[in-house]
XYZ file of C-alpha atoms in Angstrom:
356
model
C 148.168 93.460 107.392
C 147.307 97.181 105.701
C 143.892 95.584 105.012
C 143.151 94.716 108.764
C 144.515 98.304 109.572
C 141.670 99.846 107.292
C 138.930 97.498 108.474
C 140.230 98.458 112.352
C 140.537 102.329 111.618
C 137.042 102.254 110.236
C 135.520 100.000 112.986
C 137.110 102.723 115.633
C 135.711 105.401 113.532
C 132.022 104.517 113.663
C 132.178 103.395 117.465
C 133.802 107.306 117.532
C 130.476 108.611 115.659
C 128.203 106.459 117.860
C 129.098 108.015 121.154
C 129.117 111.426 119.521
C 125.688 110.596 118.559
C 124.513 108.798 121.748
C 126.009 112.075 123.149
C 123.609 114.314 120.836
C 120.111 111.766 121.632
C 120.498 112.471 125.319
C 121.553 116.038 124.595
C 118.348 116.774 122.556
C 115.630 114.255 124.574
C 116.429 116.302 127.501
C 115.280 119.775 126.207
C 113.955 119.357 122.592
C 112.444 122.887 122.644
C 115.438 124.699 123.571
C 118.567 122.120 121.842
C 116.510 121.238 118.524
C 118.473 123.371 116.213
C 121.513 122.838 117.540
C 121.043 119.577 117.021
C 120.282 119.425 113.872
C 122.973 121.812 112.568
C 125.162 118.693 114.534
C 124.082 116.019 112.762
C 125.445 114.412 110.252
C 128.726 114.708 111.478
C 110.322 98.210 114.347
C 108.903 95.730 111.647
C 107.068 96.060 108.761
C 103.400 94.702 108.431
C 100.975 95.412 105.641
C 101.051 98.973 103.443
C 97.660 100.832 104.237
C 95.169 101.646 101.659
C 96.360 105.068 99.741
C 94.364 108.292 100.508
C 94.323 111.309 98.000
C 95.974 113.659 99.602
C 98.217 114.091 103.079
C 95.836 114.243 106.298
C 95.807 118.446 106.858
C 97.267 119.081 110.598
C 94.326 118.570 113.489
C 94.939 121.538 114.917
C 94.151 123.997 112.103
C 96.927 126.600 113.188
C 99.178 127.479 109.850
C 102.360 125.511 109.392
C 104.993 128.343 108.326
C 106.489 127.729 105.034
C 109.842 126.815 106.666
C 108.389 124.037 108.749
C 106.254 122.850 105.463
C 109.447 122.776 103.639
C 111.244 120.404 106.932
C 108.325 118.197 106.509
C 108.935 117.468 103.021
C 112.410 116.560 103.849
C 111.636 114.361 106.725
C 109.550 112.341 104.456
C 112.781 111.706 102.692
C 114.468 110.867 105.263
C 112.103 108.347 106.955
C 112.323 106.185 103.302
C 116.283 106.550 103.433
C 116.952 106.313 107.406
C 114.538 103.161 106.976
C 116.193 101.610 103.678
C 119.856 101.891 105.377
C 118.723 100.811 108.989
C 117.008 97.711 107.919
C 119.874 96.590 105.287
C 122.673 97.659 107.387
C 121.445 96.448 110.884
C 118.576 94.220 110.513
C 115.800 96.786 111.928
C 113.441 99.630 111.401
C 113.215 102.689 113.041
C 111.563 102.735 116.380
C 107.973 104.390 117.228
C 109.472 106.935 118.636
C 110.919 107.904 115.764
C 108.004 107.545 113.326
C 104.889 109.163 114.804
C 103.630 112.355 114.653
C 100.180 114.541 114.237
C 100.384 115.353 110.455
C 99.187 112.995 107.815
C 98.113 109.218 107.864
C 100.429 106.924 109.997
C 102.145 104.446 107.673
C 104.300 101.024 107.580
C 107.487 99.426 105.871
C 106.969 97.212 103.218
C 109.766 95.069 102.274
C 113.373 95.305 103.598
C 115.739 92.901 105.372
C 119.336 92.673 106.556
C 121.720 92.543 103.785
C 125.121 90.539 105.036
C 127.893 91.980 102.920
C 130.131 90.371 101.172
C 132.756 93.398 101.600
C 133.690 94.674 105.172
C 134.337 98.081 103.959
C 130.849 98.381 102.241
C 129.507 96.926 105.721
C 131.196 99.801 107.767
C 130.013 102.548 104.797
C 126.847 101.284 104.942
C 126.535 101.203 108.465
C 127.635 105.057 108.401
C 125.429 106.279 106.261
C 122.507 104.378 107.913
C 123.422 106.016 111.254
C 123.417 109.677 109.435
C 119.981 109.057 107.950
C 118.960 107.782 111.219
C 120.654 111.099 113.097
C 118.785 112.933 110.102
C 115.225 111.701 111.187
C 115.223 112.375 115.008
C 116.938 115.976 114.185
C 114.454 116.898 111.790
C 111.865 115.609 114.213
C 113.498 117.778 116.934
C 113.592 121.160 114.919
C 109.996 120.609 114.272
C 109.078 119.802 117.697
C 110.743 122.659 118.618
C 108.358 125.052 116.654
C 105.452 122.944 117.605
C 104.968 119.621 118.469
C 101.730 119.779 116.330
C 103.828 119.832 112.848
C 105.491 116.457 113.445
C 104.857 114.610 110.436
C 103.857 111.150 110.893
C 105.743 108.627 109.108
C 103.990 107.971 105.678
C 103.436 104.194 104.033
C 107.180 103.087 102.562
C 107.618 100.326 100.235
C 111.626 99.085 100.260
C 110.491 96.177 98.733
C 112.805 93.894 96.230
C 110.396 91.180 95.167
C 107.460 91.128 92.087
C 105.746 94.271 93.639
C 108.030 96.549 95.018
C 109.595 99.578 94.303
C 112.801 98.848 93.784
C 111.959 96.351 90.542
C 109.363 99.351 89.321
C 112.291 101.435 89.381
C 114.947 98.707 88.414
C 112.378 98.005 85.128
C 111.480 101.425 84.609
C 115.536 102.124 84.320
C 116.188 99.160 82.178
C 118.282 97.783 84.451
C 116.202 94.347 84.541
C 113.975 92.758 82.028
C 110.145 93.898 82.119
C 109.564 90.447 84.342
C 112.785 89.972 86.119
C 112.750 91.668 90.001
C 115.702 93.657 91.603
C 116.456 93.090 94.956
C 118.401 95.210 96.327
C 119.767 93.216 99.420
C 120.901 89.957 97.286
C 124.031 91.586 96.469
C 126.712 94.268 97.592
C 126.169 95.841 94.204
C 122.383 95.870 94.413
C 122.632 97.600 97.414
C 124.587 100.237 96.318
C 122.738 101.162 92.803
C 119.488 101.352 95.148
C 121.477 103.909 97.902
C 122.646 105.579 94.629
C 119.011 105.906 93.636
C 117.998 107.798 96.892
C 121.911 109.470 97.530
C 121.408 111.259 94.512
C 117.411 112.484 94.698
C 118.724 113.806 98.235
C 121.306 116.436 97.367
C 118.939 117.695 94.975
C 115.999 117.864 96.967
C 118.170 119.788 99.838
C 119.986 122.278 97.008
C 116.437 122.923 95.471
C 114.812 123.542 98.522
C 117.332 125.611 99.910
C 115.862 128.829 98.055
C 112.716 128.642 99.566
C 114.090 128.468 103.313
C 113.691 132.327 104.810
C 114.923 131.320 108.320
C 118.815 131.669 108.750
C 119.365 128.897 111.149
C 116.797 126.848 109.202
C 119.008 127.250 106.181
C 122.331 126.604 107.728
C 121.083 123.172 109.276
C 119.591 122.261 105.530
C 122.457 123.198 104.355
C 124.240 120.983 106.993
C 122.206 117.844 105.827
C 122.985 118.806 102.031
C 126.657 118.242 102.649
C 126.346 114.742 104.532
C 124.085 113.535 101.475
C 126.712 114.824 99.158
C 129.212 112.782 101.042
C 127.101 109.781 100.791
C 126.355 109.987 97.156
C 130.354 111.212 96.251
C 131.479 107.802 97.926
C 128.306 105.261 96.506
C 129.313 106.601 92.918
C 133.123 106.366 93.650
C 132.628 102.467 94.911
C 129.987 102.074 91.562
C 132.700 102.933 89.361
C 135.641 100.992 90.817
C 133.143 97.876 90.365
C 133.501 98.184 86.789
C 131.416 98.373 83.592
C 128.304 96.763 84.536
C 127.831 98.668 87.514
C 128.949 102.092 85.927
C 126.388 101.095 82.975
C 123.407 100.268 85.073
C 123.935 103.447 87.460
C 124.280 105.509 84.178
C 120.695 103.723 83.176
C 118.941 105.172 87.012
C 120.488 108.660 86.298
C 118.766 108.522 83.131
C 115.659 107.541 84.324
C 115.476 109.759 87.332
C 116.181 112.580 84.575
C 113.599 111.178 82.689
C 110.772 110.921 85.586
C 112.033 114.799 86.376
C 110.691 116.118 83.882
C 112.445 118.066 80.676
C 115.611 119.326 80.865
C 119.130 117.433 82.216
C 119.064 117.407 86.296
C 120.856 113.987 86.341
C 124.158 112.452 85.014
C 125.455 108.928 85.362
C 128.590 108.174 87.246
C 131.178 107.366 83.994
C 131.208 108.838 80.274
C 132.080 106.718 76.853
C 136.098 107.104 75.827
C 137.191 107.575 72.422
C 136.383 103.923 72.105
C 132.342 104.061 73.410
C 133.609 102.038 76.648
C 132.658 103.505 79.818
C 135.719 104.375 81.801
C 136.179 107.873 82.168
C 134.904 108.606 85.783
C 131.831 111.498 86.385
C 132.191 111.022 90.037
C 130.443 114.417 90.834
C 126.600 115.234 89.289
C 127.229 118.991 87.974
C 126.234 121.850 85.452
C 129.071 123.792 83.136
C 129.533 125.671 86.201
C 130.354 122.612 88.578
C 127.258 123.450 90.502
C 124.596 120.371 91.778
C 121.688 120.113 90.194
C 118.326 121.326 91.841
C 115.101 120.077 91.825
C 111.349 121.085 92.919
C 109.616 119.221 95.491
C 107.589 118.175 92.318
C 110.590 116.705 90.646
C 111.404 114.872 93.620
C 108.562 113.558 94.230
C 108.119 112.299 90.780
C 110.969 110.357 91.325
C 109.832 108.439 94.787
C 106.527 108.358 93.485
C 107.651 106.952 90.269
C 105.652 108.945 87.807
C 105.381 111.640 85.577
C 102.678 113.446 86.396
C 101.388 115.649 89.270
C 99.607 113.059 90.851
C 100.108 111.817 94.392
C 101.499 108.590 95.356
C 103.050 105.569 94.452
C 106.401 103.589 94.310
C 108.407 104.240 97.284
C 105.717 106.039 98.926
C 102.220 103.992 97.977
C 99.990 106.864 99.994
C 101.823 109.951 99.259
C 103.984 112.221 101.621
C 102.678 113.311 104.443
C 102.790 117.473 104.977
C 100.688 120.364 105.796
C 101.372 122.075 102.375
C 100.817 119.960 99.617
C 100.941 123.260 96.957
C 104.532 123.049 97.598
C 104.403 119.734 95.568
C 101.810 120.389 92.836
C 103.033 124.125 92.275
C 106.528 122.872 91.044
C 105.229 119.767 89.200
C 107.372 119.794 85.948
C 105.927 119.837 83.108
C 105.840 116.517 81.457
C 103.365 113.854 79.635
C 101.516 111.736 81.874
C 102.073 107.982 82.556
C 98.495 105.905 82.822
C 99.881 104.282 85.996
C 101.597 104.952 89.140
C 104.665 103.083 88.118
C 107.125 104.609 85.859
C 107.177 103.499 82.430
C 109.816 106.259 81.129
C 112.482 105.449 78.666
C 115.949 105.881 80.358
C 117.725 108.658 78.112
């Protein structure tokens, strides 16, 4: 009986946030110009087919007119977005983002690879993942709106993904990379409910940091309250995919504790990254590390070179690979190669970094 009432509050919940956002598409399709920022200091509250040949470096915009640095910076985090909104949306509903929400002017138009509807074992994981996939997808159009709003010209287009569990994909580079599989075993991340979860933890985490490290860099007010906006929604995403990580006990806890450490790894020197549980007196992992933090209890940051390391899978300042085979697509690429950390070099694409 108390189980049906949880599985009915959260059922009423989401239909709740689906005409709030249904509310907030109509609100911003009819004046993008004008309601872009306001939508995207709200929010948060199509197949696949082959993945295009990689270029060196994001298509510059058409229209030659400078991108401001605030816009640049948006860019960056839309490509983020796209690869999340895209992950969630196909596992959690069976579907890619629309057209409409993938095109652009800036950078080489790109396609999924990989991804399919992932029918959960748990109904609460269902309704959490079905959340989160409608923030990321909320995340994309409001991004795309605030950019529109400054000029339709700095839409980024969508850039090649790969969500991809089999031989090939990203997810078993990373899963391998991490330790988490043997060197010729593959991780899917939609065979199981814990699959799915350590690969949202994978992303959940990169996000927070991305939005605290860019944060800095944003000189527009508004700009910074709506990043800040999308910040808190990740950090509500990746609080509640490391609380459910733990609770699944100590394989789980031990193979997100193997990511962190290879995300820390890929990021370059330094600790940016912690797992989700700590050794006891005992060396078994059940003392909880719920929230990421420094000795202050502040989130780490990281560059837009850090970050990209990560989705890129490498540890150099090189452009492209794992979850994004082509690169990012933006108008100021120096804002990833300036803040490239300083790290040795891996001879390919995928990562091949020892999990600390």
């Amino acid at each position: 009986m108390i189980k049906d009432s949880v599985f009915a509050a959260l059922d009423l919940a989401n239909q709740r946030r689906a005409e709030r956002r249904r509310f907030l598409k109509f609100a911003g399709g009819a004046g993008a110009a004008a309601g872009g920022l306001a939508l995207l200091s709200a929010c948060g509250g199509g197949g696949g087919s082959p993945t295009p040949s990689p270029s060196p470096s994001p298509t510059p915009s058409p229209t030659g007119t400078a991108v401001p640095n605030d816009i640049a910076i948006l860019q960056l985090a839309l490509n983020l977005e796209y690869l999340e909104a895209q992950f969630y949306s196909i596992a959690a509903f069976g579907r890619y983002l629309p057209a409409s929400s993938t095109g652009g002017v800036v950078g080489t138009p790109g396609a999924v690879t990989g991804g399919r509807q992932r029918i959960f074992d748990d109904r609460v994981i269902a309704n959490y993942a079905r959340e989160i996939a409608a923030d990321e997808i909320a995340h994309v159009d409001a991004l795309r709106a605030v950019i529109t709003a400054a000029s339709p010209n700095f839409v980024i287009n969508m850039p090649a993904i790969n969500i991809d569990g089999g031989a090939t994909g990203a997810f078993t580079a990373a899963a391998r990379a991490a330790g988490v599989v043997g060197a010729t075993e593959t991780f899917d991340p939609y065979a199981s409910d814990e699959n799915f979860l350590l690969a949202a933890f994978l992303f959940e985490d990169v996000g927070v940091t991305a939005y605290k490290g860019a944060s800095p860099l944003i000189t527009n007010a508004t700009y910074l309250e709506a990043a800040a906006g999308i910040l808190a929604a990740e950090a509500y995403h990746a609080g509640l995919i490391r609380s459910e990580l733990f609770q699944r006990g100590l394989t789980a806890r031990s193979n997100a504790n193997k990511i962190a450490a290879a995300r820390d790894a890929l990021d370059g020197t330094g600790t940016l990254d912690a797992g989700i549980a700590t050794a006891d007196a005992s060396g078994n992992l059940t003392v909880a590390n719920i929230v990421p933090a420094d000795g202050n209890g502040v989130a780490y940051s990281r560059s837009t070179g850090q970050v990209h390391n990560i989705v890129y899978l490498r540890r150099d300042a090189g452009i492209g690979g794992g979850f994004f085979p082509a690169g990012t697509n933006n108008s100021l690429e120096s804002l990833r190669t300036s803040t490239a950390p300083t790290a040795t070099p891996t001879p390919t694409p995928t990562a091949t970094a020892t999990p600390r």
